[in-house]
Amino acid sequence: MEKLVVKEGCIGCGICVGENPDYFEFGDNGLSHVVKEEVDPKDKERLLNSVEQCPAEVIVIEEEKIA
Ligand code: SF4
């Protein structure tokens, strides 16, 4: 499966939360974190939009190896 990650360095612009509120949420610190890690293949395109648009370039989709 593929796993959605927000790395350190989010500046709280809100693009990802606005586009994909089912995957991203703001924390009390005003920064985004992931609420649903597992990437559903049907959602990947809109998630990649957020990856590309994030001004801090801190969103990544990782391939998670299952042993
Ligand atoms: S798009 Fe990037 S900088 Fe903006 S809130 Fe989301 S993770 Fe943070």
PDB file of C-alpha atoms in Angstrom, residues 1-33:
ATOM      1  CA  MET A   1       0.000   0.000   0.000  1.00  0.00           C
ATOM      2  CA  GLU A   2       0.990   3.610  -0.253  1.00  0.00           C
ATOM      3  CA  LYS A   3       1.231   5.808   2.767  1.00  0.00           C
ATOM      4  CA  LEU A   4       0.602   9.537   3.026  1.00  0.00           C
ATOM      5  CA  VAL A   5       3.022  11.556   5.153  1.00  0.00           C
ATOM      6  CA  VAL A   6       3.366  15.217   6.138  1.00  0.00           C
ATOM      7  CA  LYS A   7       6.974  15.856   7.073  1.00  0.00           C
ATOM      8  CA  GLU A   8       8.220  18.641   9.315  1.00  0.00           C
ATOM      9  CA  GLY A   9       8.101  22.113   7.854  1.00  0.00           C
ATOM     10  CA  CYS A  10       4.400  22.671   7.109  1.00  0.00           C
ATOM     11  CA  ILE A  11       3.613  26.394   7.067  1.00  0.00           C
ATOM     12  CA  GLY A  12      -0.124  25.982   7.574  1.00  0.00           C
ATOM     13  CA  CYS A  13      -1.235  27.387   4.212  1.00  0.00           C
ATOM     14  CA  GLY A  14      -4.304  25.131   4.142  1.00  0.00           C
ATOM     15  CA  ILE A  15      -4.137  23.904   0.554  1.00  0.00           C
ATOM     16  CA  CYS A  16      -4.035  20.219   1.469  1.00  0.00           C
ATOM     17  CA  VAL A  17      -6.736  20.516   4.126  1.00  0.00           C
ATOM     18  CA  GLY A  18      -8.948  22.436   1.689  1.00  0.00           C
ATOM     19  CA  GLU A  19      -8.491  19.953  -1.148  1.00  0.00           C
ATOM     20  CA  ASN A  20      -8.500  16.699   0.784  1.00  0.00           C
ATOM     21  CA  PRO A  21     -10.153  17.149   4.170  1.00  0.00           C
ATOM     22  CA  ASP A  22     -10.637  13.394   4.412  1.00  0.00           C
ATOM     23  CA  TYR A  23      -6.839  12.934   4.506  1.00  0.00           C
ATOM     24  CA  PHE A  24      -5.482  16.115   6.138  1.00  0.00           C
ATOM     25  CA  GLU A  25      -6.469  18.091   9.195  1.00  0.00           C
ATOM     26  CA  PHE A  26      -5.103  21.057  11.102  1.00  0.00           C
ATOM     27  CA  GLY A  27      -3.792  20.383  14.585  1.00  0.00           C
ATOM     28  CA  ASP A  28      -3.954  22.764  17.555  1.00  0.00           C
ATOM     29  CA  ASN A  29      -0.614  24.156  16.377  1.00  0.00           C
ATOM     30  CA  GLY A  30      -2.228  25.299  13.116  1.00  0.00           C
ATOM     31  CA  LEU A  31      -0.213  22.843  11.071  1.00  0.00           C
ATOM     32  CA  SER A  32      -1.435  20.020   8.903  1.00  0.00           C
ATOM     33  CA  HIS A  33      -1.161  16.371   9.767  1.00  0.00           C
TER      34      HIS A  33
END
